Amino acid sequence: MDGTRVTHKPYEHILGKYLGRIASSLEVLRMTEDSLLQMDAFCRPLFELLYAGIVAGIEKYIEDRLLKEALFSEQSAILYVEKYNQHLNGRRSRYRIQLNTPLTEEDKNEIAVSVSHQVYHRINDMAGFFKAISDVDLLSLYSWNSFEPIIEKRHRIIHHGSYDSDGKIISLSIQELRSTLDLAEQCITDSESVFTAIGHGEVFENPEE
């Protein structure tokens, strides 16, 4: 067995791109000796890295999905730029985008650059973009609403030395990692179902089809 989890899920090719490496790592851990998993010096940094990796996979998915929505049509691009320019404030206003009509390749490149500079762990902000561009409310989905505490915990792990807001050390278990991965996969599956239902297609096509 090579450590790769065999699944038959909707959008499996998409889940594999954004979360597959985490799923494979958890499968390897499933086959690891119990005695090793009891060693805090082994588990703590590894579990924290995997937890952060799940959030990073979701952030990359949101980035790719937002770019697809922004460039779906000329009207989508206009709506994205309006939202993006509104989102800027103070000194950042110098980064405002001015579109040409019709849309040029230079415009598309500028949109792509602006999308790459977004802060994707701010789910509320990102949900506002999708609502403005495609009239899709990600936060109406239970999975996406449930993911925000995970992003907050990841923030405490990465930026606060794995201490929570009460000063207590954050401990992760293999069970929590698996449930977090399941929720992340559900977020992607739910949002892809919504976007395909409105005719916007998958975030990328299955290369095997």
PDB file of N, CA, C and O in Angstrom, residues 31-87:
ATOM      1  N   MET A  31      -1.229   4.024   9.598  1.00  0.00           N
ATOM      2  CA  MET A  31      -0.456   2.780   9.584  1.00  0.00           C
ATOM      3  C   MET A  31       0.777   2.846  10.485  1.00  0.00           C
ATOM      4  O   MET A  31       1.547   1.893  10.555  1.00  0.00           O
ATOM      5  N   THR A  32       0.962   3.980  11.159  1.00  0.00           N
ATOM      6  CA  THR A  32       2.130   4.168  12.018  1.00  0.00           C
ATOM      7  C   THR A  32       1.920   3.480  13.362  1.00  0.00           C
ATOM      8  O   THR A  32       0.800   3.396  13.872  1.00  0.00           O
ATOM      9  N   GLU A  33       3.004   2.999  13.941  1.00  0.00           N
ATOM     10  CA  GLU A  33       2.922   2.320  15.237  1.00  0.00           C
ATOM     11  C   GLU A  33       2.323   3.238  16.297  1.00  0.00           C
ATOM     12  O   GLU A  33       2.668   4.413  16.389  1.00  0.00           O
ATOM     13  N   ASP A  34       1.453   2.672  17.121  1.00  0.00           N
ATOM     14  CA  ASP A  34       0.791   3.444  18.167  1.00  0.00           C
ATOM     15  C   ASP A  34       1.785   4.094  19.113  1.00  0.00           C
ATOM     16  O   ASP A  34       1.567   5.201  19.604  1.00  0.00           O
ATOM     17  N   SER A  35       2.894   3.396  19.396  1.00  0.00           N
ATOM     18  CA  SER A  35       3.878   3.936  20.339  1.00  0.00           C
ATOM     19  C   SER A  35       4.463   5.243  19.838  1.00  0.00           C
ATOM     20  O   SER A  35       4.716   6.165  20.620  1.00  0.00           O
ATOM     21  N   LEU A  36       4.672   5.367  18.549  1.00  0.00           N
ATOM     22  CA  LEU A  36       5.213   6.590  17.980  1.00  0.00           C
ATOM     23  C   LEU A  36       4.206   7.725  18.081  1.00  0.00           C
ATOM     24  O   LEU A  36       4.569   8.879  18.345  1.00  0.00           O
ATOM     25  N   LEU A  37       2.932   7.402  17.899  1.00  0.00           N
ATOM     26  CA  LEU A  37       1.886   8.418  17.965  1.00  0.00           C
ATOM     27  C   LEU A  37       1.653   8.916  19.391  1.00  0.00           C
ATOM     28  O   LEU A  37       0.982   9.927  19.590  1.00  0.00           O
ATOM     29  N   GLN A  38       2.193   8.213  20.374  1.00  0.00           N
ATOM     30  CA  GLN A  38       2.087   8.656  21.756  1.00  0.00           C
ATOM     31  C   GLN A  38       3.197   9.624  22.137  1.00  0.00           C
ATOM     32  O   GLN A  38       3.169  10.210  23.222  1.00  0.00           O
ATOM     33  N   MET A  39       4.178   9.806  21.270  1.00  0.00           N
ATOM     34  CA  MET A  39       5.315  10.676  21.559  1.00  0.00           C
ATOM     35  C   MET A  39       4.972  12.117  21.180  1.00  0.00           C
ATOM     36  O   MET A  39       4.811  12.431  20.002  1.00  0.00           O
ATOM     37  N   ASP A  40       4.867  12.981  22.175  1.00  0.00           N
ATOM     38  CA  ASP A  40       4.499  14.375  21.944  1.00  0.00           C
ATOM     39  C   ASP A  40       5.506  15.080  21.039  1.00  0.00           C
ATOM     40  O   ASP A  40       5.130  15.882  20.191  1.00  0.00           O
ATOM     41  N   ALA A  41       6.782  14.763  21.217  1.00  0.00           N
ATOM     42  CA  ALA A  41       7.820  15.409  20.406  1.00  0.00           C
ATOM     43  C   ALA A  41       7.674  15.065  18.927  1.00  0.00           C
ATOM     44  O   ALA A  41       8.089  15.842  18.061  1.00  0.00           O
ATOM     45  N   PHE A  42       7.072  13.921  18.644  1.00  0.00           N
ATOM     46  CA  PHE A  42       6.822  13.527  17.257  1.00  0.00           C
ATOM     47  C   PHE A  42       5.514  14.110  16.743  1.00  0.00           C
ATOM     48  O   PHE A  42       5.442  14.675  15.644  1.00  0.00           O
ATOM     49  N   CYS A  43       4.461  13.996  17.549  1.00  0.00           N
ATOM     50  CA  CYS A  43       3.117  14.335  17.076  1.00  0.00           C
ATOM     51  C   CYS A  43       2.834  15.828  17.034  1.00  0.00           C
ATOM     52  O   CYS A  43       2.219  16.316  16.085  1.00  0.00           O
ATOM     53  N   ARG A  44       3.243  16.571  18.070  1.00  0.00           N
ATOM     54  CA  ARG A  44       2.820  17.968  18.168  1.00  0.00           C
ATOM     55  C   ARG A  44       3.210  18.790  16.937  1.00  0.00           C
ATOM     56  O   ARG A  44       2.342  19.397  16.302  1.00  0.00           O
ATOM     57  N   PRO A  45       4.483  18.839  16.552  1.00  0.00           N
ATOM     58  CA  PRO A  45       4.817  19.656  15.380  1.00  0.00           C
ATOM     59  C   PRO A  45       4.227  19.109  14.083  1.00  0.00           C
ATOM     60  O   PRO A  45       3.842  19.875  13.197  1.00  0.00           O
ATOM     61  N   LEU A  46       4.137  17.789  13.970  1.00  0.00           N
ATOM     62  CA  LEU A  46       3.580  17.187  12.761  1.00  0.00           C
ATOM     63  C   LEU A  46       2.093  17.491  12.638  1.00  0.00           C
ATOM     64  O   LEU A  46       1.609  17.894  11.570  1.00  0.00           O
ATOM     65  N   PHE A  47       1.344  17.348  13.720  1.00  0.00           N
ATOM     66  CA  PHE A  47      -0.088  17.612  13.691  1.00  0.00           C
ATOM     67  C   PHE A  47      -0.368  19.082  13.405  1.00  0.00           C
ATOM     68  O   PHE A  47      -1.305  19.417  12.681  1.00  0.00           O
ATOM     69  N   GLU A  48       0.448  19.966  13.990  1.00  0.00           N
ATOM     70  CA  GLU A  48       0.260  21.395  13.736  1.00  0.00           C
ATOM     71  C   GLU A  48       0.515  21.716  12.263  1.00  0.00           C
ATOM     72  O   GLU A  48      -0.213  22.515  11.656  1.00  0.00           O
ATOM     73  N   LEU A  49       1.525  21.101  11.684  1.00  0.00           N
ATOM     74  CA  LEU A  49       1.828  21.325  10.272  1.00  0.00           C
ATOM     75  C   LEU A  49       0.698  20.828   9.381  1.00  0.00           C
ATOM     76  O   LEU A  49       0.297  21.512   8.426  1.00  0.00           O
ATOM     77  N   LEU A  50       0.166  19.667   9.685  1.00  0.00           N
ATOM     78  CA  LEU A  50      -0.936  19.125   8.892  1.00  0.00           C
ATOM     79  C   LEU A  50      -2.191  19.973   9.029  1.00  0.00           C
ATOM     80  O   LEU A  50      -2.907  20.203   8.050  1.00  0.00           O
ATOM     81  N   TYR A  51      -2.459  20.443  10.240  1.00  0.00           N
ATOM     82  CA  TYR A  51      -3.628  21.299  10.473  1.00  0.00           C
ATOM     83  C   TYR A  51      -3.517  22.577   9.644  1.00  0.00           C
ATOM     84  O   TYR A  51      -4.462  22.989   8.965  1.00  0.00           O
ATOM     85  N   ALA A  52      -2.338  23.202   9.683  1.00  0.00           N
ATOM     86  CA  ALA A  52      -2.115  24.409   8.883  1.00  0.00           C
ATOM     87  C   ALA A  52      -2.211  24.100   7.402  1.00  0.00           C
ATOM     88  O   ALA A  52      -2.692  24.926   6.608  1.00  0.00           O
ATOM     89  N   GLY A  53      -1.780  22.900   7.004  1.00  0.00           N
ATOM     90  CA  GLY A  53      -1.851  22.513   5.599  1.00  0.00           C
ATOM     91  C   GLY A  53      -3.270  22.383   5.093  1.00  0.00           C
ATOM     92  O   GLY A  53      -3.550  22.682   3.924  1.00  0.00           O
ATOM     93  N   ILE A  54      -4.184  21.948   5.948  1.00  0.00           N
ATOM     94  CA  ILE A  54      -5.596  21.860   5.557  1.00  0.00           C
ATOM     95  C   ILE A  54      -6.134  23.258   5.241  1.00  0.00           C
ATOM     96  O   ILE A  54      -6.791  23.482   4.222  1.00  0.00           O
ATOM     97  N   VAL A  55      -5.845  24.213   6.130  1.00  0.00           N
ATOM     98  CA  VAL A  55      -6.310  25.585   5.911  1.00  0.00           C
ATOM     99  C   VAL A  55      -5.662  26.170   4.653  1.00  0.00           C
ATOM    100  O   VAL A  55      -6.327  26.842   3.860  1.00  0.00           O
ATOM    101  N   ALA A  56      -4.385  25.889   4.448  1.00  0.00           N
ATOM    102  CA  ALA A  56      -3.707  26.388   3.252  1.00  0.00           C
ATOM    103  C   ALA A  56      -4.347  25.842   1.978  1.00  0.00           C
ATOM    104  O   ALA A  56      -4.465  26.553   0.973  1.00  0.00           O
ATOM    105  N   GLY A  57      -4.783  24.586   2.019  1.00  0.00           N
ATOM    106  CA  GLY A  57      -5.454  24.009   0.857  1.00  0.00           C
ATOM    107  C   GLY A  57      -6.759  24.710   0.552  1.00  0.00           C
ATOM    108  O   GLY A  57      -7.084  24.972  -0.617  1.00  0.00           O
ATOM    109  N   ILE A  58      -7.510  25.048   1.591  1.00  0.00           N
ATOM    110  CA  ILE A  58      -8.765  25.787   1.406  1.00  0.00           C
ATOM    111  C   ILE A  58      -8.483  27.181   0.864  1.00  0.00           C
ATOM    112  O   ILE A  58      -9.189  27.682  -0.027  1.00  0.00           O
ATOM    113  N   GLU A  59      -7.450  27.831   1.379  1.00  0.00           N
ATOM    114  CA  GLU A  59      -7.105  29.168   0.900  1.00  0.00           C
ATOM    115  C   GLU A  59      -6.754  29.151  -0.583  1.00  0.00           C
ATOM    116  O   GLU A  59      -7.180  30.028  -1.346  1.00  0.00           O
ATOM    117  N   LYS A  60      -6.003  28.144  -1.008  1.00  0.00           N
ATOM    118  CA  LYS A  60      -5.639  28.041  -2.432  1.00  0.00           C
ATOM    119  C   LYS A  60      -6.872  27.757  -3.284  1.00  0.00           C
ATOM    120  O   LYS A  60      -7.004  28.289  -4.391  1.00  0.00           O
ATOM    121  N   TYR A  61      -7.763  26.924  -2.766  1.00  0.00           N
ATOM    122  CA  TYR A  61      -9.009  26.669  -3.504  1.00  0.00           C
ATOM    123  C   TYR A  61      -9.794  27.963  -3.694  1.00  0.00           C
ATOM    124  O   TYR A  61     -10.278  28.249  -4.799  1.00  0.00           O
ATOM    125  N   ILE A  62      -9.940  28.745  -2.623  1.00  0.00           N
ATOM    126  CA  ILE A  62     -10.691  30.001  -2.727  1.00  0.00           C
ATOM    127  C   ILE A  62     -10.033  30.926  -3.749  1.00  0.00           C
ATOM    128  O   ILE A  62     -10.729  31.577  -4.546  1.00  0.00           O
ATOM    129  N   GLU A  63      -8.714  31.000  -3.727  1.00  0.00           N
ATOM    130  CA  GLU A  63      -8.007  31.848  -4.695  1.00  0.00           C
ATOM    131  C   GLU A  63      -8.323  31.436  -6.132  1.00  0.00           C
ATOM    132  O   GLU A  63      -8.668  32.261  -6.978  1.00  0.00           O
ATOM    133  N   ASP A  64      -8.209  30.144  -6.415  1.00  0.00           N
ATOM    134  CA  ASP A  64      -8.453  29.660  -7.773  1.00  0.00           C
ATOM    135  C   ASP A  64      -9.913  29.845  -8.179  1.00  0.00           C
ATOM    136  O   ASP A  64     -10.215  30.213  -9.324  1.00  0.00           O
ATOM    137  N   ARG A  65     -10.821  29.607  -7.239  1.00  0.00           N
ATOM    138  CA  ARG A  65     -12.246  29.762  -7.551  1.00  0.00           C
ATOM    139  C   ARG A  65     -12.591  31.225  -7.781  1.00  0.00           C
ATOM    140  O   ARG A  65     -13.368  31.552  -8.685  1.00  0.00           O
ATOM    141  N   LEU A  66     -12.004  32.116  -6.991  1.00  0.00           N
ATOM    142  CA  LEU A  66     -12.270  33.541  -7.161  1.00  0.00           C
ATOM    143  C   LEU A  66     -11.758  34.029  -8.511  1.00  0.00           C
ATOM    144  O   LEU A  66     -12.442  34.812  -9.190  1.00  0.00           O
ATOM    145  N   LEU A  67     -10.590  33.571  -8.926  1.00  0.00           N
ATOM    146  CA  LEU A  67     -10.071  33.979 -10.232  1.00  0.00           C
ATOM    147  C   LEU A  67     -10.983  33.489 -11.349  1.00  0.00           C
ATOM    148  O   LEU A  67     -11.260  34.231 -12.305  1.00  0.00           O
ATOM    149  N   LYS A  68     -11.469  32.264 -11.227  1.00  0.00           N
ATOM    150  CA  LYS A  68     -12.375  31.740 -12.252  1.00  0.00           C
ATOM    151  C   LYS A  68     -13.647  32.570 -12.319  1.00  0.00           C
ATOM    152  O   LYS A  68     -14.137  32.898 -13.416  1.00  0.00           O
ATOM    153  N   GLU A  69     -14.187  32.932 -11.164  1.00  0.00           N
ATOM    154  CA  GLU A  69     -15.414  33.735 -11.145  1.00  0.00           C
ATOM    155  C   GLU A  69     -15.161  35.138 -11.690  1.00  0.00           C
ATOM    156  O   GLU A  69     -15.985  35.678 -12.438  1.00  0.00           O
ATOM    157  N   ALA A  70     -14.044  35.738 -11.339  1.00  0.00           N
ATOM    158  CA  ALA A  70     -13.732  37.098 -11.777  1.00  0.00           C
ATOM    159  C   ALA A  70     -13.575  37.177 -13.291  1.00  0.00           C
ATOM    160  O   ALA A  70     -13.916  38.193 -13.912  1.00  0.00           O
ATOM    161  N   LEU A  71     -13.082  36.105 -13.892  1.00  0.00           N
ATOM    162  CA  LEU A  71     -12.853  36.102 -15.336  1.00  0.00           C
ATOM    163  C   LEU A  71     -13.904  35.305 -16.103  1.00  0.00           C
ATOM    164  O   LEU A  71     -13.729  35.019 -17.285  1.00  0.00           O
ATOM    165  N   PHE A  72     -14.994  34.955 -15.432  1.00  0.00           N
ATOM    166  CA  PHE A  72     -16.025  34.151 -16.082  1.00  0.00           C
ATOM    167  C   PHE A  72     -16.638  34.877 -17.274  1.00  0.00           C
ATOM    168  O   PHE A  72     -16.940  34.276 -18.310  1.00  0.00           O
ATOM    169  N   SER A  73     -16.828  36.180 -17.160  1.00  0.00           N
ATOM    170  CA  SER A  73     -17.372  36.996 -18.243  1.00  0.00           C
ATOM    171  C   SER A  73     -16.905  38.427 -18.034  1.00  0.00           C
ATOM    172  O   SER A  73     -16.333  38.761 -16.992  1.00  0.00           O
ATOM    173  N   GLU A  74     -17.146  39.264 -19.028  1.00  0.00           N
ATOM    174  CA  GLU A  74     -16.754  40.665 -18.878  1.00  0.00           C
ATOM    175  C   GLU A  74     -17.529  41.311 -17.732  1.00  0.00           C
ATOM    176  O   GLU A  74     -16.976  42.114 -16.965  1.00  0.00           O
ATOM    177  N   GLN A  75     -18.806  40.975 -17.597  1.00  0.00           N
ATOM    178  CA  GLN A  75     -19.592  41.511 -16.499  1.00  0.00           C
ATOM    179  C   GLN A  75     -19.052  41.054 -15.151  1.00  0.00           C
ATOM    180  O   GLN A  75     -19.010  41.833 -14.182  1.00  0.00           O
ATOM    181  N   SER A  76     -18.611  39.799 -15.081  1.00  0.00           N
ATOM    182  CA  SER A  76     -18.015  39.293 -13.841  1.00  0.00           C
ATOM    183  C   SER A  76     -16.768  40.085 -13.485  1.00  0.00           C
ATOM    184  O   SER A  76     -16.538  40.422 -12.315  1.00  0.00           O
ATOM    185  N   ALA A  77     -15.964  40.389 -14.501  1.00  0.00           N
ATOM    186  CA  ALA A  77     -14.743  41.162 -14.269  1.00  0.00           C
ATOM    187  C   ALA A  77     -15.068  42.555 -13.744  1.00  0.00           C
ATOM    188  O   ALA A  77     -14.417  43.060 -12.821  1.00  0.00           O
ATOM    189  N   ILE A  78     -16.081  43.159 -14.322  1.00  0.00           N
ATOM    190  CA  ILE A  78     -16.492  44.500 -13.873  1.00  0.00           C
ATOM    191  C   ILE A  78     -16.951  44.451 -12.423  1.00  0.00           C
ATOM    192  O   ILE A  78     -16.573  45.301 -11.599  1.00  0.00           O
ATOM    193  N   LEU A  79     -17.757  43.457 -12.085  1.00  0.00           N
ATOM    194  CA  LEU A  79     -18.256  43.331 -10.713  1.00  0.00           C
ATOM    195  C   LEU A  79     -17.117  43.052  -9.734  1.00  0.00           C
ATOM    196  O   LEU A  79     -17.100  43.578  -8.616  1.00  0.00           O
ATOM    197  N   TYR A  80     -16.167  42.215 -10.157  1.00  0.00           N
ATOM    198  CA  TYR A  80     -15.014  41.941  -9.293  1.00  0.00           C
ATOM    199  C   TYR A  80     -14.227  43.223  -9.028  1.00  0.00           C
ATOM    200  O   TYR A  80     -13.866  43.517  -7.876  1.00  0.00           O
ATOM    201  N   VAL A  81     -13.947  43.987 -10.070  1.00  0.00           N
ATOM    202  CA  VAL A  81     -13.149  45.201  -9.920  1.00  0.00           C
ATOM    203  C   VAL A  81     -13.872  46.219  -9.045  1.00  0.00           C
ATOM    204  O   VAL A  81     -13.254  46.891  -8.207  1.00  0.00           O
ATOM    205  N   GLU A  82     -15.181  46.329  -9.209  1.00  0.00           N
ATOM    206  CA  GLU A  82     -15.948  47.239  -8.347  1.00  0.00           C
ATOM    207  C   GLU A  82     -15.794  46.840  -6.879  1.00  0.00           C
ATOM    208  O   GLU A  82     -15.559  47.685  -6.012  1.00  0.00           O
ATOM    209  N   LYS A  83     -15.933  45.551  -6.603  1.00  0.00           N
ATOM    210  CA  LYS A  83     -15.803  45.064  -5.228  1.00  0.00           C
ATOM    211  C   LYS A  83     -14.371  45.242  -4.732  1.00  0.00           C
ATOM    212  O   LYS A  83     -14.141  45.655  -3.579  1.00  0.00           O
ATOM    213  N   TYR A  84     -13.412  44.942  -5.582  1.00  0.00           N
ATOM    214  CA  TYR A  84     -12.002  45.056  -5.207  1.00  0.00           C
ATOM    215  C   TYR A  84     -11.645  46.501  -4.870  1.00  0.00           C
ATOM    216  O   TYR A  84     -11.007  46.776  -3.849  1.00  0.00           O
ATOM    217  N   ASN A  85     -12.066  47.436  -5.710  1.00  0.00           N
ATOM    218  CA  ASN A  85     -11.755  48.848  -5.470  1.00  0.00           C
ATOM    219  C   ASN A  85     -12.428  49.360  -4.194  1.00  0.00           C
ATOM    220  O   ASN A  85     -11.863  50.167  -3.462  1.00  0.00           O
ATOM    221  N   GLN A  86     -13.647  48.869  -3.927  1.00  0.00           N
ATOM    222  CA  GLN A  86     -14.333  49.250  -2.687  1.00  0.00           C
ATOM    223  C   GLN A  86     -13.588  48.710  -1.463  1.00  0.00           C
ATOM    224  O   GLN A  86     -13.588  49.327  -0.400  1.00  0.00           O
ATOM    225  N   HIS A  87     -12.960  47.548  -1.660  1.00  0.00           N
ATOM    226  CA  HIS A  87     -12.281  46.865  -0.567  1.00  0.00           C
ATOM    227  C   HIS A  87     -10.991  47.584  -0.163  1.00  0.00           C
ATOM    228  O   HIS A  87     -10.517  47.440   0.965  1.00  0.00           O
TER     229      HIS A  87
END
